[in-house]
XYZ file of C-alpha atoms in Angstrom:
384
model
C 0.000 0.000 0.000
C 1.440 3.437 -0.912
C 2.651 5.590 1.959
C 0.205 8.414 1.190
C -2.785 6.072 0.993
C -1.856 4.548 4.356
C -2.360 7.920 6.046
C -5.268 9.009 3.881
C -3.285 11.554 1.865
C -3.636 9.862 -1.530
C -5.797 11.060 -4.396
C -9.286 10.093 -3.254
C -11.269 11.372 -6.257
C -11.106 11.382 -10.051
C -11.848 14.455 -12.173
C -13.337 14.311 -15.657
C -13.842 17.389 -17.871
C -16.549 17.021 -20.536
C -16.936 19.843 -23.060
C -20.274 20.771 -24.600
C -20.886 19.853 -28.226
C -18.415 16.981 -28.365
C -20.526 15.169 -30.958
C -20.880 18.127 -33.330
C -17.682 20.110 -32.861
C -14.718 19.538 -35.163
C -11.413 18.292 -33.840
C -7.853 18.915 -35.021
C -4.437 17.341 -34.653
C -1.529 18.998 -32.907
C 1.977 17.720 -32.239
C 3.281 16.956 -28.783
C 6.796 17.812 -27.643
C 7.800 14.258 -28.541
C 6.609 14.748 -32.124
C 3.518 12.556 -31.784
C 0.091 13.819 -32.838
C -2.831 14.279 -30.472
C -6.398 15.109 -31.442
C -8.437 17.664 -29.492
C -11.621 19.668 -29.964
C -11.210 22.725 -32.190
C -12.152 26.270 -31.132
C -11.813 29.746 -32.628
C -11.266 33.219 -31.240
C -14.368 34.580 -29.500
C -16.124 31.234 -29.073
C -17.568 30.203 -25.707
C -15.952 27.269 -23.914
C -18.425 25.400 -21.682
C -19.108 21.973 -20.258
C -19.215 19.949 -17.054
C -16.719 18.825 -14.448
C -17.477 15.417 -12.942
C -15.868 14.614 -9.587
C -16.051 10.904 -8.728
C -15.122 9.605 -5.279
C -12.933 6.535 -5.468
C -14.492 4.927 -2.383
C -18.312 4.965 -2.186
C -19.527 6.307 1.136
C -16.302 8.167 1.847
C -15.983 11.928 2.065
C -13.553 14.379 0.512
C -12.565 17.478 2.452
C -11.411 20.394 0.310
C -10.624 24.103 0.483
C -12.542 24.880 -2.722
C -12.835 23.673 -6.320
C -11.966 25.917 -9.261
C -11.594 25.723 -13.046
C -9.207 27.827 -15.125
C -8.980 28.571 -18.847
C -5.334 29.212 -19.705
C -3.426 30.271 -22.804
C 0.266 29.622 -22.271
C 3.612 29.745 -24.083
C 6.336 27.309 -23.024
C 9.924 27.834 -24.205
C 11.720 24.495 -24.137
C 15.020 26.067 -23.055
C 13.263 27.780 -20.112
C 11.247 24.941 -18.602
C 10.836 26.575 -15.233
C 8.757 29.495 -16.519
C 5.314 29.414 -18.137
C 4.284 32.574 -19.950
C 0.507 32.977 -19.641
C -1.217 35.411 -22.022
C -4.777 34.360 -21.119
C -5.969 33.313 -17.656
C -9.609 33.067 -16.553
C -10.811 31.504 -13.292
C -14.234 30.364 -12.058
C -15.040 28.897 -8.645
C -17.053 25.688 -8.810
C -17.450 25.007 -5.064
C -16.706 26.697 -1.772
C -14.613 24.974 0.912
C -16.435 22.005 2.391
C -16.907 18.253 2.055
C -17.949 16.053 -0.848
C -20.077 13.137 0.322
C -21.017 11.814 -3.116
C -20.139 12.060 -6.814
C -20.848 15.591 -8.011
C -21.095 17.392 -11.377
C -20.401 21.103 -11.864
C -21.294 23.163 -14.924
C -18.970 25.874 -16.202
C -18.928 28.462 -18.983
C -16.283 30.875 -20.224
C -18.188 33.217 -22.504
C -16.731 34.630 -25.728
C -13.174 33.814 -24.754
C -10.408 35.710 -26.509
C -7.963 33.327 -28.142
C -5.647 35.668 -30.023
C -3.000 33.171 -31.148
C -3.019 29.805 -32.900
C -2.053 26.606 -31.090
C 1.484 25.659 -32.083
C 4.162 23.123 -31.230
C 7.572 23.692 -32.776
C 11.197 22.775 -32.233
C 11.774 25.107 -29.287
C 8.358 26.440 -28.277
C 4.791 25.374 -27.590
C 1.667 27.533 -27.444
C -1.262 25.741 -25.872
C -4.767 26.370 -24.521
C -6.146 24.163 -21.770
C -8.675 23.852 -18.968
C -7.385 23.065 -15.489
C -9.589 21.870 -12.629
C -8.116 22.004 -9.128
C -9.566 20.507 -5.944
C -7.647 22.463 -3.291
C -6.549 20.391 -0.309
C -4.318 21.027 2.675
C -1.754 18.373 1.798
C -1.826 17.934 -1.970
C -4.207 19.310 -4.592
C -6.027 17.104 -7.083
C -5.508 18.534 -10.578
C -6.856 17.628 -14.011
C -6.031 19.326 -17.341
C -7.704 19.120 -20.758
C -6.174 20.651 -23.894
C -8.079 22.225 -26.775
C -6.806 23.332 -30.203
C -7.288 26.904 -31.433
C -7.114 27.949 -35.082
C -6.877 31.637 -35.957
C -8.659 32.563 -39.172
C -7.864 35.489 -41.431
C -9.882 37.252 -44.086
C -8.553 37.489 -47.617
C -5.705 40.036 -47.707
C -6.567 43.299 -49.444
C -3.116 43.681 -51.012
C -1.631 40.533 -52.497
C 0.905 41.577 -55.103
C 2.945 39.120 -57.078
C 6.634 38.678 -56.237
C 8.912 39.534 -59.142
C 12.669 39.896 -58.913
C 15.809 39.544 -60.998
C 18.827 37.831 -59.490
C 22.066 36.489 -60.849
C 25.830 36.225 -60.880
C 27.655 39.143 -62.450
C 28.402 38.571 -66.162
C 27.529 34.865 -65.793
C 23.874 34.318 -65.019
C 20.763 36.439 -64.717
C 17.313 35.030 -64.118
C 13.943 36.521 -63.381
C 11.626 34.677 -61.033
C 8.005 35.496 -60.414
C 5.438 34.053 -58.010
C 1.789 34.873 -58.602
C 1.154 36.071 -55.034
C 2.993 36.989 -51.861
C 0.316 35.651 -49.473
C -1.127 32.140 -49.678
C -3.736 30.298 -47.639
C -2.774 26.866 -46.313
C -4.596 24.977 -49.109
C -3.401 27.278 -51.879
C -1.259 26.614 -54.958
C 1.941 28.566 -55.603
C 2.202 29.343 -59.309
C 5.248 30.989 -60.836
C 7.954 30.897 -63.462
C 11.711 31.187 -63.825
C 12.940 33.056 -66.914
C 16.598 32.858 -67.994
C 17.860 36.201 -69.301
C 21.564 35.319 -69.477
C 23.219 31.896 -69.239
C 27.018 31.639 -69.278
C 27.322 29.040 -66.555
C 26.809 25.296 -66.853
C 23.671 24.689 -64.794
C 22.575 21.081 -64.443
C 19.878 21.182 -61.791
C 17.356 23.558 -60.190
C 14.984 23.032 -57.284
C 12.610 25.013 -55.092
C 12.022 24.360 -51.391
C 9.591 25.590 -48.739
C 11.527 26.529 -45.610
C 10.009 27.121 -42.169
C 12.036 29.338 -39.861
C 11.194 29.352 -36.157
C 12.746 32.095 -34.015
C 12.393 32.022 -30.232
C 13.615 34.267 -27.455
C 15.819 37.315 -27.766
C 19.392 38.371 -27.121
C 21.639 35.604 -25.766
C 18.600 33.344 -25.385
C 17.673 33.601 -29.048
C 17.293 30.352 -31.006
C 16.808 29.896 -34.744
C 15.537 26.629 -36.227
C 15.172 25.999 -39.977
C 13.116 23.119 -41.329
C 12.690 22.054 -44.940
C 8.972 21.375 -45.345
C 9.038 20.354 -49.021
C 11.458 20.241 -51.928
C 10.682 20.100 -55.655
C 12.966 19.567 -58.631
C 11.854 22.042 -61.293
C 14.627 21.568 -63.876
C 17.094 18.848 -64.797
C 19.529 19.814 -67.524
C 21.177 22.923 -68.912
C 18.866 25.860 -69.699
C 19.373 28.276 -72.575
C 18.869 32.001 -72.812
C 15.191 32.860 -73.172
C 13.950 29.596 -71.652
C 11.049 29.761 -69.169
C 10.522 27.139 -66.435
C 7.027 26.914 -64.854
C 6.511 26.405 -61.111
C 3.461 24.892 -59.442
C 3.546 23.914 -55.760
C 0.485 22.543 -53.928
C 0.474 23.443 -50.223
C -2.463 21.303 -49.096
C -0.420 18.158 -48.518
C 1.976 19.621 -45.978
C 1.904 20.295 -42.246
C 1.898 24.086 -42.376
C 0.799 26.785 -39.957
C -0.055 30.413 -40.600
C 2.826 32.860 -40.547
C 3.274 34.068 -36.962
C 5.079 37.315 -36.257
C 6.377 38.169 -32.790
C 3.774 36.152 -30.884
C 3.482 37.746 -27.445
C 7.108 38.875 -27.963
C 8.229 35.263 -27.501
C 8.545 33.636 -30.935
C 7.947 33.939 -34.680
C 7.286 31.421 -37.462
C 8.020 32.513 -41.033
C 8.056 30.735 -44.373
C 10.373 31.146 -47.350
C 10.568 29.921 -50.923
C 14.175 28.921 -51.557
C 15.353 28.724 -55.185
C 18.526 26.637 -55.600
C 20.661 26.155 -58.739
C 23.509 23.652 -59.045
C 26.298 23.824 -61.652
C 28.261 20.959 -63.193
C 30.866 21.202 -60.412
C 28.140 20.725 -57.775
C 28.339 24.290 -56.537
C 24.982 25.492 -55.285
C 23.577 28.999 -55.602
C 20.409 30.139 -53.918
C 17.945 32.969 -53.480
C 15.176 33.010 -50.895
C 11.952 34.998 -50.739
C 9.597 35.261 -47.786
C 5.918 34.455 -48.296
C 3.004 34.890 -45.893
C 0.738 31.935 -45.080
C -2.738 32.404 -43.595
C -5.639 30.164 -42.602
C -8.749 30.512 -44.704
C -12.184 30.417 -43.061
C -14.901 28.002 -44.013
C -17.172 28.856 -46.909
C -20.367 30.696 -46.034
C -23.422 28.507 -45.706
C -27.137 29.290 -45.670
C -28.836 29.301 -42.283
C -32.582 30.050 -42.313
C -32.377 31.659 -45.741
C -29.552 34.010 -44.744
C -25.862 33.669 -45.397
C -23.837 32.874 -42.314
C -20.110 32.517 -41.882
C -18.901 30.122 -39.215
C -16.823 30.947 -37.418
C -16.384 34.723 -37.585
C -13.186 35.664 -39.374
C -10.788 38.399 -38.373
C -7.395 39.609 -39.491
C -4.865 39.467 -36.670
C -1.904 41.715 -37.399
C 0.560 38.981 -36.481
C -0.738 36.773 -39.298
C -1.532 38.788 -42.420
C 0.347 42.040 -42.547
C 3.034 43.814 -44.504
C 3.396 44.065 -48.258
C 6.154 42.578 -50.370
C 7.592 45.065 -52.815
C 7.431 44.272 -56.497
C 10.484 44.916 -58.627
C 10.379 45.158 -62.380
C 13.503 45.625 -64.492
C 13.235 45.700 -68.265
C 16.404 44.216 -69.777
C 16.895 44.247 -73.523
C 20.487 43.120 -74.033
C 23.365 41.365 -72.300
C 25.055 44.712 -71.751
C 21.932 46.099 -70.152
C 21.745 43.030 -67.951
C 25.227 43.601 -66.599
C 24.353 47.185 -65.647
C 20.698 46.754 -64.676
C 19.795 48.286 -61.303
C 17.832 46.091 -58.937
C 19.472 42.839 -60.087
C 20.534 41.094 -56.891
C 23.384 38.627 -56.550
C 22.539 35.028 -55.780
C 24.401 33.523 -52.849
C 26.625 30.495 -53.026
C 26.572 27.782 -50.371
C 30.046 27.607 -48.846
C 31.011 25.512 -45.823
C 27.580 24.463 -44.596
C 27.431 24.252 -40.790
C 27.970 20.825 -39.300
C 24.766 18.888 -38.818
C 22.753 21.079 -41.174
C 21.647 19.623 -44.469
C 22.185 21.491 -47.733
C 18.500 22.266 -48.024
C 18.460 23.749 -44.559
C 21.669 25.702 -45.092
C 20.184 27.489 -48.096
C 18.230 29.757 -45.766
C 20.045 33.033 -45.270
C 19.778 34.239 -41.686
C 20.172 37.869 -42.823
C 17.986 38.191 -45.916
C 18.501 41.937 -46.214
C 22.232 41.524 -46.889
C 23.232 40.434 -50.384
C 26.902 39.509 -50.840
C 28.603 38.977 -54.220
C 30.035 35.559 -55.040
C 33.717 34.829 -54.688
C 35.354 33.977 -57.996
C 33.749 33.343 -61.365
C 32.330 29.949 -62.348
C 33.208 28.356 -65.725
C 31.459 30.126 -68.568
C 29.514 28.822 -71.491
C 28.357 30.734 -74.530
C 24.822 32.007 -74.662
């Protein structure tokens, strides 16, 4: 017999939290810290969270003395490198029972009306943002606690400004290409459509690919951590291109585990996405150019309710999800000489000495995208 049970200090009751609408409400998967997937009921910002708390005595006929029973709704950010601290951005409390004794199994109803849930549930490499209900039976020796997680998705309306991304990049006197993506902001089930146009080719290119990179940034200062993850990689060309050739791009996002772009969430972390264009020459040297894109979660289609159009749930546009415009650059180049002198043509970067333990695809992400450095040395030329 356990020591606590011998003296009557053991857990003498079980707690069960049952949410309203379990049969009709959608559920969603979310990763645990161990990388496994769990499925929980899905909620949105502004929705009410309600249900019942069932307290069951383990021994019929016994009694449970307590100093009060309460339920909390908590939104919390956990940084994996700072396990001792939990950063709560939402905390609501309701008392279910005053101090006293429980003589029999008891059920308590609760309701948190129109709860603000400003951020999306997220589990990454170094951070977790979670929403959960916590029931506590307060006792003199040891409390009895039960938690139940929910998943929150943050919806965004269609962005007003969604310009295409168009830019010219290259290697001085060797290679100039123009790439264009049809939009700068994509919903999670969208299709990225674009093209690569070769304006000047004097380098022996044998391979080209495009990758979707997720960059997670947590903390600040000395406690700042950066994690890059290659979500998907596509080969878009195999063989040497010629001047004037156009390569189409079409990437379907629906099949990947993506989240909306998250910018400076509660000043704790950010999640951004990049399209990384990589070219490889015949000596296996790799050149790359990355471009940030914004991902957002699209609301459900409107449906008719009683003859009127209703949207469920209500959509909003949080500034940390859909914000900021990507500038569009257009450079008209008519000749090779013009190409060499064209303003706005940015140098592609070459992968040199990838960090240990980081794959090539991960190393293609430039940690300082605003700095463009010229390449060292000239690659072998080929006539155009």
